[in-house]
mmCIF file of C-alpha atoms in Angstrom:
data_model
loop_
_atom_site.group_PDB
_atom_site.id
_atom_site.type_symbol
_atom_site.label_atom_id
_atom_site.label_comp_id
_atom_site.label_asym_id
_atom_site.label_seq_id
_atom_site.Cartn_x
_atom_site.Cartn_y
_atom_site.Cartn_z
ATOM 1 C CA MET U 224 -23.425 -50.947 12.827
ATOM 2 C CA LEU U 225 -26.834 -50.537 11.128
ATOM 3 C CA LYS U 226 -26.230 -47.093 9.612
ATOM 4 C CA ARG U 227 -22.764 -48.066 8.459
ATOM 5 C CA THR U 228 -24.061 -51.294 6.947
ATOM 6 C CA LEU U 229 -26.856 -49.516 5.089
ATOM 7 C CA VAL U 230 -24.360 -47.067 3.596
ATOM 8 C CA ALA U 231 -21.893 -49.802 2.605
ATOM 9 C CA VAL U 232 -24.543 -52.105 1.144
ATOM 10 C CA GLY U 233 -26.348 -49.154 -0.421
ATOM 11 C CA VAL U 234 -23.330 -47.844 -2.306
ATOM 12 C CA GLN U 235 -22.552 -51.311 -3.660
ATOM 13 C CA VAL U 236 -26.149 -51.862 -4.776
ATOM 14 C CA MET U 237 -26.237 -48.424 -6.373
ATOM 15 C CA GLY U 238 -23.110 -49.322 -8.294
ATOM 16 C CA GLN U 239 -25.101 -52.128 -9.911
ATOM 17 C CA PHE U 240 -28.032 -49.770 -10.488
ATOM 18 C CA SER U 241 -25.688 -47.772 -12.720
ATOM 19 C CA GLY U 242 -26.182 -50.549 -15.268
ATOM 20 C CA ILE U 243 -22.463 -50.769 -15.921
ATOM 21 C CA ASN U 244 -22.416 -54.549 -15.920
ATOM 22 C CA VAL U 245 -25.381 -54.656 -18.277
ATOM 23 C CA ILE U 246 -23.179 -52.782 -20.738
ATOM 24 C CA ASN U 247 -20.154 -54.946 -19.928
ATOM 25 C CA TYR U 248 -22.037 -58.195 -20.450
ATOM 26 C CA PHE U 249 -24.542 -57.291 -23.141
ATOM 27 C CA GLY U 250 -22.986 -54.365 -24.968
ATOM 28 C CA PRO U 251 -23.317 -56.036 -28.389
ATOM 29 C CA SER U 252 -27.064 -56.470 -27.789
ATOM 30 C CA MET U 253 -27.318 -52.782 -26.914
ATOM 31 C CA TYR U 254 -25.461 -51.848 -30.078
ATOM 32 C CA THR U 255 -27.757 -54.120 -32.089
ATOM 33 C CA ALA U 256 -30.681 -52.119 -30.689
ATOM 34 C CA LEU U 257 -28.983 -49.071 -32.201
ATOM 35 C CA GLY U 258 -28.764 -50.788 -35.579
ATOM 36 C CA ILE U 259 -25.084 -51.745 -35.266
ATOM 37 C CA THR U 260 -24.519 -55.431 -35.960
ATOM 38 C CA GLY U 261 -21.901 -58.090 -36.600
ATOM 39 C CA GLY U 262 -18.213 -57.344 -36.375
ATOM 40 C CA GLN U 263 -18.842 -53.619 -36.011
ATOM 41 C CA ALA U 264 -20.680 -54.178 -32.723
ATOM 42 C CA LEU U 265 -17.842 -56.341 -31.408
ATOM 43 C CA LEU U 266 -15.280 -53.723 -32.457
ATOM 44 C CA VAL U 267 -17.151 -50.985 -30.601
ATOM 45 C CA GLN U 268 -17.390 -53.214 -27.516
ATOM 46 C CA GLY U 269 -13.649 -53.853 -27.667
ATOM 47 C CA ILE U 270 -12.893 -50.123 -27.763
ATOM 48 C CA TYR U 271 -15.395 -49.586 -24.953
ATOM 49 C CA GLY U 272 -13.442 -52.020 -22.773
ATOM 50 C CA ALA U 273 -10.401 -49.737 -22.778
ATOM 51 C CA VAL U 274 -12.205 -46.506 -21.914
ATOM 52 C CA GLY U 275 -13.287 -47.283 -18.344
ATOM 53 C CA PRO U 276 -9.939 -48.459 -16.931
ATOM 54 C CA ILE U 277 -8.142 -45.395 -18.290
ATOM 55 C CA ALA U 278 -10.664 -43.002 -16.700
ATOM 56 C CA ASN U 279 -10.562 -45.065 -13.501
ATOM 57 C CA PHE U 280 -6.773 -44.808 -13.269
ATOM 58 C CA PHE U 281 -6.723 -41.016 -13.608
ATOM 59 C CA PHE U 282 -9.550 -40.575 -11.108
ATOM 60 C CA ILE U 283 -7.932 -42.772 -8.447
ATOM 61 C CA THR U 284 -4.471 -41.270 -8.788
ATOM 62 C CA LEU U 285 -5.314 -37.599 -9.293
ATOM 63 C CA ILE U 286 -8.830 -36.766 -8.081
ATOM 64 C CA LEU U 287 -10.338 -39.148 -5.511
ATOM 65 C CA ASP U 288 -8.602 -37.898 -2.376
ATOM 66 C CA SER U 289 -9.199 -34.251 -3.235
ATOM 67 C CA VAL U 290 -12.929 -34.311 -3.998
ATOM 68 C CA GLY U 291 -14.020 -36.802 -1.339
ATOM 69 C CA ARG U 292 -16.583 -39.567 -1.601
ATOM 70 C CA LYS U 293 -20.036 -37.999 -1.649
ATOM 71 C CA LYS U 294 -19.635 -35.527 -4.512
ATOM 72 C CA PRO U 295 -18.508 -38.156 -7.070
ATOM 73 C CA LEU U 296 -21.449 -40.371 -6.109
ATOM 74 C CA ILE U 297 -23.912 -37.510 -6.578
ATOM 75 C CA PHE U 298 -22.273 -36.677 -9.900
ATOM 76 C CA GLY U 299 -22.389 -40.314 -10.997
ATOM 77 C CA ALA U 300 -26.060 -40.900 -10.187
ATOM 78 C CA GLY U 301 -27.081 -37.633 -11.845
ATOM 79 C CA SER U 302 -25.002 -38.296 -14.952
ATOM 80 C CA PHE U 303 -26.515 -41.778 -15.372
ATOM 81 C CA VAL U 304 -29.995 -40.260 -15.405
ATOM 82 C CA VAL U 305 -28.880 -38.008 -18.271
ATOM 83 C CA THR U 306 -27.032 -40.630 -20.333
ATOM 84 C CA TYR U 307 -29.779 -43.246 -20.031
ATOM 85 C CA SER U 308 -32.437 -40.647 -20.835
ATOM 86 C CA VAL U 309 -30.655 -39.689 -24.036
ATOM 87 C CA LEU U 310 -29.998 -43.334 -24.924
ATOM 88 C CA THR U 311 -33.652 -44.185 -24.331
ATOM 89 C CA ALA U 312 -34.787 -41.348 -26.578
ATOM 90 C CA ILE U 313 -32.394 -42.426 -29.347
ATOM 91 C CA VAL U 314 -33.394 -46.112 -29.321
ATOM 92 C CA ALA U 315 -37.104 -45.224 -29.111
ATOM 93 C CA SER U 316 -36.888 -42.723 -31.954
ATOM 94 C CA PHE U 317 -34.575 -44.731 -34.214
ATOM 95 C CA PRO U 318 -35.347 -48.457 -33.853
ATOM 96 C CA PRO U 319 -32.906 -50.960 -35.416
ATOM 97 C CA GLU U 320 -35.383 -51.781 -38.166
ATOM 98 C CA VAL U 321 -38.151 -49.752 -39.809
ATOM 99 C CA ASN U 322 -40.521 -51.639 -42.139
ATOM 100 C CA GLY U 323 -37.986 -54.454 -42.349
ATOM 101 C CA LEU U 324 -35.163 -52.127 -43.364
ATOM 102 C CA PRO U 325 -32.101 -51.607 -41.113
ATOM 103 C CA ASN U 326 -31.554 -48.327 -39.329
ATOM 104 C CA THR U 327 -29.075 -46.255 -41.314
ATOM 105 C CA HIS U 328 -29.270 -43.108 -39.211
ATOM 106 C CA VAL U 329 -25.539 -42.807 -38.552
ATOM 107 C CA SER U 330 -25.802 -39.718 -36.324
ATOM 108 C CA ALA U 331 -28.230 -41.471 -33.990
ATOM 109 C CA GLN U 332 -25.960 -44.527 -33.838
ATOM 110 C CA ARG U 333 -22.961 -42.395 -32.953
ATOM 111 C CA ALA U 334 -24.904 -40.513 -30.309
ATOM 112 C CA GLY U 335 -26.073 -43.796 -28.769
ATOM 113 C CA ILE U 336 -22.525 -45.148 -28.692
ATOM 114 C CA ALA U 337 -21.364 -41.886 -27.116
ATOM 115 C CA MET U 338 -23.945 -42.230 -24.325
ATOM 116 C CA ILE U 339 -22.804 -45.788 -23.590
ATOM 117 C CA PHE U 340 -19.159 -44.734 -23.524
ATOM 118 C CA MET U 341 -19.946 -41.722 -21.329
ATOM 119 C CA THR U 342 -21.795 -43.978 -18.907
ATOM 120 C CA SER U 343 -18.613 -46.043 -18.562
ATOM 121 C CA ILE U 344 -16.477 -42.931 -18.058
ATOM 122 C CA PHE U 345 -18.853 -41.455 -15.484
ATOM 123 C CA PHE U 346 -18.951 -44.781 -13.643
ATOM 124 C CA SER U 347 -15.155 -44.799 -13.513
ATOM 125 C CA LEU U 348 -15.264 -41.275 -12.052
ATOM 126 C CA SER U 349 -17.785 -42.168 -9.366
ATOM 127 C CA PHE U 350 -19.201 -45.519 -8.268
ATOM 128 C CA GLY U 351 -16.425 -47.578 -9.843
ATOM 129 C CA PRO U 352 -13.709 -46.691 -7.320
ATOM 130 C CA VAL U 353 -15.716 -44.864 -4.639
ATOM 131 C CA SER U 354 -18.105 -47.735 -3.866
ATOM 132 C CA TRP U 355 -15.211 -49.923 -2.745
ATOM 133 C CA VAL U 356 -13.451 -47.186 -0.787
ATOM 134 C CA LEU U 357 -16.597 -46.053 1.026
ATOM 135 C CA ALA U 358 -17.800 -49.574 1.800
ATOM 136 C CA SER U 359 -14.571 -50.326 3.643
ATOM 137 C CA GLU U 360 -13.831 -47.078 5.448
ATOM 138 C CA VAL U 361 -17.232 -46.652 7.111
ATOM 139 C CA PHE U 362 -16.565 -49.645 9.369
ATOM 140 C CA PRO U 363 -14.267 -49.750 12.394
ATOM 141 C CA THR U 364 -11.431 -52.258 12.314
ATOM 142 C CA ARG U 365 -13.193 -54.907 14.378
ATOM 143 C CA THR U 366 -16.168 -55.216 11.987
ATOM 144 C CA ARG U 367 -14.605 -54.152 8.687
ATOM 145 C CA SER U 368 -14.102 -57.622 7.239
ATOM 146 C CA MET U 369 -17.658 -58.684 8.035
ATOM 147 C CA GLY U 370 -19.167 -55.404 6.825
ATOM 148 C CA THR U 371 -17.303 -55.307 3.530
ATOM 149 C CA SER U 372 -18.146 -58.976 2.942
ATOM 150 C CA LEU U 373 -21.847 -58.240 3.352
ATOM 151 C CA ALA U 374 -21.625 -55.232 1.021
ATOM 152 C CA THR U 375 -19.765 -57.257 -1.598
ATOM 153 C CA CYS U 376 -22.359 -60.029 -1.318
ATOM 154 C CA ALA U 377 -25.098 -57.491 -2.056
ATOM 155 C CA ASN U 378 -23.128 -56.253 -5.057
ATOM 156 C CA TRP U 379 -22.835 -59.720 -6.579
ATOM 157 C CA ALA U 380 -26.444 -60.620 -5.794
ATOM 158 C CA LEU U 381 -27.612 -57.664 -7.912
ATOM 159 C CA ASN U 382 -24.969 -58.520 -10.501
ATOM 160 C CA VAL U 383 -26.463 -61.996 -10.891
ATOM 161 C CA LEU U 384 -29.973 -60.544 -11.108
ATOM 162 C CA PHE U 385 -29.112 -58.115 -13.905
ATOM 163 C CA SER U 386 -27.031 -60.683 -15.763
ATOM 164 C CA GLN U 387 -30.027 -63.029 -15.862
ATOM 165 C CA VAL U 388 -32.711 -60.577 -16.969
ATOM 166 C CA SER U 389 -30.971 -57.915 -19.030
ATOM 167 C CA ASN U 390 -30.477 -59.712 -22.324
ATOM 168 C CA LEU U 391 -34.107 -60.879 -22.258
ATOM 169 C CA ALA U 392 -35.286 -57.371 -21.421
ATOM 170 C CA ILE U 393 -33.243 -55.734 -24.176
ATOM 171 C CA ALA U 394 -34.575 -58.224 -26.721
ATOM 172 C CA ASN U 395 -38.221 -58.016 -25.638
ATOM 173 C CA ILE U 396 -38.890 -54.471 -24.429
ATOM 174 C CA SER U 397 -35.883 -52.656 -25.934
ATOM 175 C CA TRP U 398 -35.663 -49.005 -24.845
ATOM 176 C CA LYS U 399 -38.259 -49.409 -22.091
ATOM 177 C CA TYR U 400 -35.693 -51.382 -20.084
ATOM 178 C CA TYR U 401 -33.496 -48.299 -19.832
ATOM 179 C CA LEU U 402 -36.289 -46.509 -17.986
ATOM 180 C CA VAL U 403 -35.527 -48.803 -15.042
ATOM 181 C CA PHE U 404 -32.041 -47.324 -14.741
ATOM 182 C CA ILE U 405 -33.293 -43.766 -15.129
ATOM 183 C CA CYS U 406 -35.678 -44.252 -12.210
ATOM 184 C CA LEU U 407 -33.199 -46.142 -10.025
ATOM 185 C CA ASN U 408 -30.451 -43.557 -10.450
ATOM 186 C CA ALA U 409 -32.845 -40.671 -9.848
ATOM 187 C CA ILE U 410 -33.763 -42.293 -6.524
ATOM 188 C CA ASP U 411 -30.070 -42.926 -5.768
ATOM 189 C CA PHE U 412 -29.302 -39.260 -6.439
ATOM 190 C CA VAL U 413 -31.754 -38.143 -3.755
ATOM 191 C CA ILE U 414 -30.720 -40.809 -1.233
ATOM 192 C CA ILE U 415 -27.026 -39.939 -1.546
ATOM 193 C CA ILE U 416 -27.684 -36.236 -1.015
ATOM 194 C CA LEU U 417 -29.907 -36.795 2.019
ATOM 195 C CA PHE U 418 -28.326 -39.736 3.813
ATOM 196 C CA PHE U 419 -24.757 -40.445 2.735
ATOM 197 C CA PRO U 420 -21.980 -38.940 4.870
ATOM 198 C CA GLU U 421 -18.683 -37.539 3.670
ATOM 199 C CA THR U 422 -15.908 -39.784 4.991
ATOM 200 C CA LYS U 423 -12.800 -38.370 3.331
ATOM 201 C CA GLY U 424 -9.931 -37.926 5.783
ATOM 202 C CA LYS U 425 -11.936 -39.025 8.814
ATOM 203 C CA THR U 426 -10.204 -40.846 11.667
ATOM 204 C CA LEU U 427 -11.930 -43.793 13.332
ATOM 205 C CA GLU U 428 -13.025 -41.500 16.172
ATOM 206 C CA GLU U 429 -14.369 -38.887 13.771
ATOM 207 C CA MET U 430 -16.159 -41.600 11.804
ATOM 208 C CA ALA U 431 -17.903 -42.618 15.019
ATOM 209 C CA VAL U 432 -19.135 -39.041 15.406
ATOM 210 C CA VAL U 433 -20.389 -39.040 11.796
ATOM 211 C CA PHE U 434 -22.500 -42.135 12.452
ATOM 212 C CA GLY U 435 -23.759 -40.994 15.850
ATOM 213 C CA ASP U 436 -21.825 -43.462 18.006
ATOM 214 C CA GLU U 437 -21.068 -42.701 21.618
ATOM 215 C CA VAL U 438 -17.495 -41.461 21.727
ATOM 216 C CA ASP U 439 -15.256 -39.573 24.084
ATOM 217 C CA LEU U 440 -15.082 -36.227 22.302
ATOM 218 C CA SER U 441 -12.180 -35.146 24.505
ATOM 219 C CA VAL U 442 -10.051 -37.778 22.788
ATOM 220 C CA VAL U 443 -10.963 -36.405 19.389
ATOM 221 C CA HIS U 444 -10.219 -32.837 20.452
ATOM 222 C CA GLN U 445 -6.951 -33.931 22.043
ATOM 223 C CA ASP U 446 -5.879 -35.643 18.816
ATOM 224 C CA GLU U 447 -6.762 -32.513 16.846
ATOM 225 C CA LYS U 448 -4.740 -30.375 19.283
ATOM 226 C CA MET U 449 -1.740 -32.699 19.004
ATOM 227 C CA ASP U 450 -1.878 -32.484 15.220
ATOM 228 C CA HIS U 451 -2.134 -28.698 15.415
ATOM 229 C CA ASP U 452 0.754 -28.358 17.889
ATOM 230 C CA LYS U 453 3.029 -30.816 16.089
ATOM 231 C CA PRO U 454 6.153 -28.901 14.989
ATOM 232 C CA ASP U 455 7.071 -28.689 11.353
ATOM 233 C CA ILE U 456 10.078 -30.778 10.368
ATOM 234 C CA VAL U 457 12.530 -29.103 8.050
ATOM 235 C CA HIS U 458 14.827 -31.375 6.097
ATOM 236 C CA ALA U 459 18.180 -30.071 5.091
#
């Protein structure tokens, strides 16, 4: 179960590396770093909270089973590198205060908000739903509960870590903290391409082949033949 466990734990950890919960928990602090304060920051965070679930719903119902698991993860990791890079450049170039005066560069503020919102949308089109699907379907029935429990534990362990350090990091090192997520997601992008399997539509026997288990291939071929020879049923 080692390969399966590494994939399941890995995809859950990478979901935290997206930084989505940093935004969820400390969005107002991130908006303050853009020069947006007070009720305006809370309003933006409230609107942000509705964006992700809507994108998540459409992805799960219309897209997930057609594109598979690996491609959305690659897309997600790559898109996070882009959005955090742009956000880092904006916060570094337009700090919330210059010579004691607040940042009034409205275009930069809007661009920063757009990057945060796009990060939420891209998460909902990738790691948000896929991390839970992949973490469960890589395991056979007899070890699925234990495997998914371990993966979920890893998810929440990283969640606790980021929840403890993020607000301090945003306040003390500002845009430099976002470099962490750029680097982590760049590494995730490479790891997913090289090591993550595609599991969409795989039977338990086929999943065993994907992970290099010893299986009776004749059973797999027999199942494929039965599916191929199965007559079409025409309903009147």
